[in-house]
Amino acid sequence: MPEGHSVHRIARQFERNFAGRVVAASSPQGRFVEGAAELDGRTVTNVRAVGKQMFLEFDDGLWLRVHLGMYGAWDFAGEILVDPTIASANGRMGQTNQRGTDLADAVFDAAGENSLASIGAPRKARVHVRMSEQTTGLADDDEEWPPPIVGQVRLRLLTESTCADLRGPTACVLQTPDEVAATIAELGPDPLVDDIDEGEERFTAVVGRKPTPIGQLLMDPKVVSGIGNVYRAELLFRARQNPHTPGREVAQDVVRGIWRDWVGLLRIGVETGQMMTMDNLDPEAYRRAMAHRDDRHWVYHRAGLPCRVCGTAIVVEEMATRKLYWCPSCQR
DNA sequence: CATCGATGTTGAG
DNA sequence: TCAACCTCGATGG
């Protein structure tokens, strides 16, 4: 799934295209009919992302909590204003919209996981994104509106100009403000939500107390928010840390280093939409990394391949039901 | 066409 | 530790 960076990107899209607008809500699939009826006709008043959870606030303190889980995704269609803090992967999108083609490139860059048309589980964009005329001149009046329903759509949120379809979420529920607060209180620190230093203290304190392997702690949303299976493997490699070491036995400066590294990787992930976890790539390596996901990582998805640093075969094993990739030589 | 796997979380035992 | 939840692209026959 979408690790933490994707959810922050989605939240920014909602802020940009839905905040302050009245929405028509429906559940074409039929599994969220009552909830959709509650939301229908309300105005979006707030958007929050914490870890992999996203919260949309509507009139009168009614909140929608969405967790995409492993397979969930949001598909956006219609006229989409792109948040200027979300750059396209290759940096074509500038701070302003003066050059409409740049913006169009960014949005139509829909084939990859950095797509602005579909954020979530990797899948081909199947909705056409139409830009407003003044930014692209590409507006297509033949476009069907609202867009046809394709596949299983749990929730459709529709403004006059923008459509967001939610498919395959693990959680899609209405909450009261108290329930939202309780949900967030159970989550570990998120570098984009919490004060960085406070987050570091919380994370370090919890890890330093646990007998659980550090490789499991990084995947526990109560310990730290937003890290998933890719970032886990990569953070541990970058720290040259053995995943099996109990949290409380990991040197404290290593734990702090992992937190600080996560702060940086998350920021890059949100800005680029890519889980780029390798540094200082030469131009050729950078080109490869952008073209192929497997060329973007030190160890993730590289079982049996030689470690990029020492040449030892990368190992894959199951840790807490998830595949864990690591270099037994570098990570001692 | 059937089966598998995937960037996740919860809760029961 | 493990099953349940949920969707769809990739893979193989």
XYZ file of C-alpha atoms (C1' of nucleotides) in Angstrom:
358
model
C 0.000 0.000 0.000
C 0.460 3.541 0.073
C 2.853 4.300 2.878
C 2.595 7.500 4.852
C 3.769 9.828 2.109
C 0.844 8.925 -0.174
C -1.736 9.724 2.456
C -0.283 13.184 3.007
C -0.407 13.742 -0.742
C -4.027 12.669 -0.849
C -4.862 14.999 2.022
C -3.322 17.906 0.123
C -5.412 17.076 -2.909
C -8.523 17.176 -0.753
C -7.528 20.467 0.820
C -7.019 21.937 -2.583
C -10.085 20.586 -4.361
C -12.698 19.872 -1.710
C -12.147 22.135 1.293
C -14.918 24.686 1.560
C -17.055 22.976 -1.074
C -20.367 21.225 -0.877
C -20.194 17.589 -1.920
C -22.616 15.071 -3.264
C -21.799 11.751 -1.605
C -22.831 8.286 -2.711
C -21.801 4.676 -2.360
C -22.202 3.145 -5.812
C -20.953 -0.180 -4.512
C -23.590 -0.145 -1.794
C -21.401 -0.841 1.204
C -21.413 2.672 2.636
C -24.889 3.816 1.745
C -25.915 5.141 5.141
C -22.643 6.931 5.699
C -22.769 8.510 2.267
C -26.308 9.710 2.952
C -25.051 11.423 6.111
C -22.337 13.212 4.163
C -24.425 14.135 1.152
C -24.917 17.875 0.810
C -22.446 18.823 3.520
C -19.444 21.094 3.163
C -15.888 19.856 3.689
C -14.478 21.954 6.514
C -11.156 20.338 7.395
C -8.638 17.748 6.215
C -6.083 15.895 8.330
C -3.624 13.107 7.696
C -1.876 11.231 10.491
C 0.260 8.330 9.422
C -1.826 6.307 7.027
C -5.118 7.595 8.362
C -6.945 10.456 6.672
C -9.717 12.477 8.261
C -12.167 14.704 6.411
C -14.312 17.006 8.508
C -17.758 18.038 7.323
C -20.349 20.467 8.672
C -21.317 20.192 12.304
C -18.314 18.210 13.428
C -18.980 15.098 11.411
C -15.751 13.353 10.455
C -14.963 10.707 7.877
C -12.001 8.473 8.678
C -10.427 6.572 5.799
C -7.615 4.042 5.907
C -6.621 2.601 2.555
C -5.133 -0.603 3.929
C -3.276 -2.737 1.448
C -5.380 -2.208 -1.637
C -7.217 1.019 -1.228
C -6.915 3.983 -3.551
C -8.460 7.344 -4.314
C -9.067 8.170 -7.958
C -9.480 11.837 -8.777
C -11.180 13.074 -11.910
C -12.415 16.326 -13.327
C -10.767 19.682 -12.961
C -7.982 19.172 -10.513
C -6.084 21.970 -8.896
C -2.674 20.644 -8.057
C -1.256 21.566 -4.703
C 1.926 23.541 -5.377
C 3.654 21.690 -2.545
C 3.273 18.479 -4.490
C 5.842 18.446 -7.239
C 5.778 15.924 -10.024
C 8.469 13.287 -9.811
C 10.707 14.924 -12.336
C 10.172 18.392 -11.034
C 8.258 19.734 -13.978
C 5.626 21.368 -11.898
C 6.526 24.851 -10.806
C 5.241 26.973 -7.987
C 2.733 28.707 -10.172
C 0.460 27.770 -12.996
C 1.828 30.233 -15.524
C 3.024 27.425 -17.720
C -0.001 25.304 -18.162
C 1.819 22.561 -19.958
C 3.985 21.940 -16.915
C 0.932 21.454 -14.820
C -0.663 19.245 -17.407
C 2.446 17.080 -17.545
C 2.357 16.692 -13.814
C -1.229 15.569 -13.730
C -1.119 13.445 -16.825
C 1.929 11.697 -15.492
C -0.623 9.105 -14.574
C 1.104 5.840 -15.340
C 3.162 5.563 -12.182
C 2.566 5.514 -8.496
C 3.298 9.205 -8.386
C 0.172 9.825 -10.355
C -1.967 12.644 -9.147
C -4.995 11.005 -10.706
C -4.822 7.883 -8.592
C -3.083 7.799 -5.254
C -2.944 4.566 -3.346
C -2.329 1.029 -4.402
C -0.419 1.014 -7.676
C -2.800 0.610 -10.547
C -3.335 2.047 -13.942
C -5.193 5.304 -13.910
C -8.517 4.580 -15.429
C -10.060 7.949 -15.005
C -9.303 10.774 -17.325
C -8.152 13.922 -15.654
C -9.366 17.049 -17.278
C -7.618 20.280 -16.479
C -9.322 23.608 -16.357
C -9.093 25.530 -19.612
C -7.087 28.452 -18.379
C -4.306 26.212 -17.169
C -4.039 23.773 -20.028
C -6.381 24.476 -22.842
C -7.037 20.776 -22.743
C -10.537 20.848 -21.389
C -12.555 18.247 -23.158
C -16.205 19.083 -23.342
C -17.031 15.616 -24.612
C -15.949 14.265 -21.297
C -18.712 12.430 -19.499
C -19.690 14.155 -16.272
C -19.947 12.865 -13.705
C -17.452 10.179 -14.694
C -18.869 6.676 -15.189
C -18.528 4.325 -12.258
C -15.829 1.755 -12.910
C -15.390 -1.231 -10.613
C -16.117 -1.194 -6.922
C -16.494 2.356 -5.647
C -17.160 2.451 -1.920
C -17.577 6.194 -1.747
C -17.858 8.880 -4.384
C -17.433 12.512 -3.378
C -18.441 14.949 -6.055
C -18.234 18.715 -6.261
C -19.334 20.704 -9.292
C -15.978 20.171 -10.921
C -14.054 17.451 -9.104
C -14.713 13.792 -8.405
C -12.966 11.536 -5.885
C -13.681 7.793 -5.893
C -12.617 5.629 -2.981
C -12.071 1.936 -3.625
C -10.960 -0.955 -1.447
C -10.333 0.817 1.859
C -9.746 -1.065 5.091
C -11.621 1.631 6.977
C -14.249 4.108 5.832
C -16.272 5.235 8.828
C -17.968 8.291 10.288
C -16.626 9.552 13.596
C -17.412 12.153 16.207
C -14.706 14.654 17.188
C -14.028 12.621 20.330
C -13.594 9.462 18.327
C -11.200 11.197 15.967
C -9.180 12.430 18.913
C -9.104 8.923 20.374
C -7.953 7.416 17.095
C -5.170 9.947 16.736
C -4.127 9.517 20.353
C -3.380 5.872 19.668
C -1.038 6.669 16.798
C 2.713 7.047 17.085
C 4.338 10.338 16.057
C 4.135 11.539 12.453
C 6.940 13.919 11.409
C 4.507 15.977 9.342
C 2.014 16.342 12.177
C 3.962 16.386 15.404
C 6.819 18.587 16.481
C 9.959 16.900 15.123
C 11.847 16.914 18.402
C 8.888 15.786 20.465
C 8.333 13.012 17.973
C 11.928 11.944 18.309
C 11.606 11.787 22.085
C 8.403 9.772 21.971
C 9.764 7.344 19.401
C 13.067 6.892 21.172
C 11.424 6.378 24.541
C 9.020 3.699 23.298
C 11.619 1.804 21.290
C 14.042 1.937 24.205
C 11.540 0.157 26.402
C 10.479 -2.719 24.146
C 11.841 -6.258 23.850
C 10.232 -6.439 20.383
C 12.583 -6.590 17.375
C 13.232 -3.162 15.904
C 12.060 -4.484 12.541
C 8.610 -5.028 14.003
C 8.494 -1.797 15.957
C 8.998 0.252 12.808
C 5.855 -1.349 11.346
C 3.739 -0.699 14.427
C 1.487 2.343 13.927
C 1.338 2.846 17.682
C 5.121 3.305 17.756
C 5.624 5.489 14.703
C 3.245 6.642 11.978
C 3.501 6.203 8.272
C 6.313 3.677 7.921
C 5.398 0.642 5.830
C 7.208 -2.379 4.529
C 9.363 -0.534 2.002
C 10.458 2.257 4.302
C 11.064 -0.227 7.118
C 13.545 -2.256 5.108
C 15.246 0.808 3.720
C 15.514 2.690 7.025
C 17.079 -0.333 8.687
C 19.581 -0.758 5.896
C 20.470 2.916 5.871
C 21.097 2.647 9.615
C 23.043 -0.604 9.069
C 20.818 -2.026 11.779
C 19.973 -5.701 12.252
C 16.160 -5.989 12.160
C 16.113 -8.654 14.876
C 17.729 -6.577 17.600
C 15.240 -5.907 20.411
C 14.252 -2.253 20.511
C 15.702 -1.670 23.950
C 19.067 -3.052 22.840
C 19.446 -0.773 19.841
C 21.910 2.027 20.549
C 19.988 5.197 21.305
C 21.845 7.259 18.756
C 20.865 4.703 16.123
C 17.209 4.982 17.136
C 17.399 8.758 16.928
C 19.144 8.438 13.591
C 16.332 6.276 12.233
C 13.757 8.870 13.294
C 15.692 11.709 11.676
C 16.179 9.658 8.525
C 12.427 8.997 8.440
C 11.744 12.705 8.727
C 13.818 13.292 5.586
C 12.542 10.346 3.579
C 8.939 11.230 4.318
C 9.474 14.796 3.170
C 11.002 13.576 -0.098
C 8.202 11.062 -0.537
C 5.494 13.677 -0.132
C 7.199 16.105 -2.495
C 7.958 13.614 -5.256
C 5.371 10.900 -4.788
C 8.163 8.344 -5.006
C 9.657 6.206 -2.315
C 13.173 7.167 -3.263
C 15.441 5.779 -0.570
C 18.857 5.975 -2.195
C 21.039 9.077 -2.054
C 23.567 10.692 -4.325
C 22.739 8.790 -7.466
C 24.726 9.555 -10.590
C 22.581 10.621 -13.552
C 22.431 7.136 -15.065
C 21.470 5.489 -11.789
C 18.895 8.210 -11.221
C 17.369 7.542 -14.638
C 17.172 3.820 -13.872
C 15.701 4.490 -10.450
C 12.925 6.599 -11.897
C 12.177 4.039 -14.589
C 12.078 0.944 -12.393
C 10.862 0.707 -8.860
C 13.302 -2.022 -7.971
C 16.178 0.298 -8.827
C 15.107 2.804 -6.208
C 15.939 0.788 -3.130
C 18.902 -0.597 -1.260
C 17.313 -3.881 -0.208
C 13.533 -3.841 -0.687
C 12.406 -6.421 -3.241
C 15.996 -7.481 -3.872
C 16.025 -11.001 -2.413
C 18.969 -12.981 -3.775
C 20.483 -9.988 -5.531
C 23.883 -8.698 -4.447
C 23.913 -5.989 -1.818
C 24.696 -2.664 -3.479
C 27.335 -1.999 -0.827
C 29.040 -5.312 -0.064
C 27.791 -7.780 -2.666
C 26.314 -10.250 -0.177
C 23.025 -11.785 -1.284
C 20.054 -9.900 0.115
C 17.930 -12.077 2.372
C 14.160 -12.193 2.538
C 12.253 -13.595 5.496
C 8.868 -13.213 7.091
C 8.656 -10.876 10.037
C 5.216 -10.384 11.510
C 3.612 -11.773 8.339
C 5.386 -9.295 6.081
C 8.393 -9.797 3.851
C 11.504 -8.354 5.351
C 14.520 -7.716 3.129
C 17.948 -7.068 4.582
C 21.674 -7.517 4.136
C 23.006 -9.933 6.750
C 26.482 -8.600 6.226
C 25.938 -4.837 6.364
C 23.245 -4.968 9.031
C 24.905 -6.575 12.016
C -10.059 -18.612 -16.355
C -8.067 -19.411 -11.718
C -4.789 -18.221 -8.528
C -1.509 -15.241 -6.275
C 0.394 -11.345 -4.100
C 0.632 -6.411 -2.450
C 3.569 -0.074 -0.146
C -1.862 -2.712 6.250
C -4.365 -3.056 10.546
C -7.236 -5.170 13.924
C -8.583 -8.347 17.087
C -9.182 -13.112 18.638
C -6.805 -17.043 20.689
C 0.572 -16.296 15.751
C -2.962 -16.072 12.602
C -7.241 -15.078 10.191
C -10.156 -11.647 8.408
C -10.872 -7.694 5.824
C -10.831 -5.898 0.637
C -9.547 -4.972 -4.545
C -7.382 -5.768 -8.830
C -3.135 -6.360 -11.772
C 0.051 -9.925 -12.839
C 0.883 -14.544 -13.795
C 0.242 -19.082 -15.622
C -2.461 -22.816 -17.784
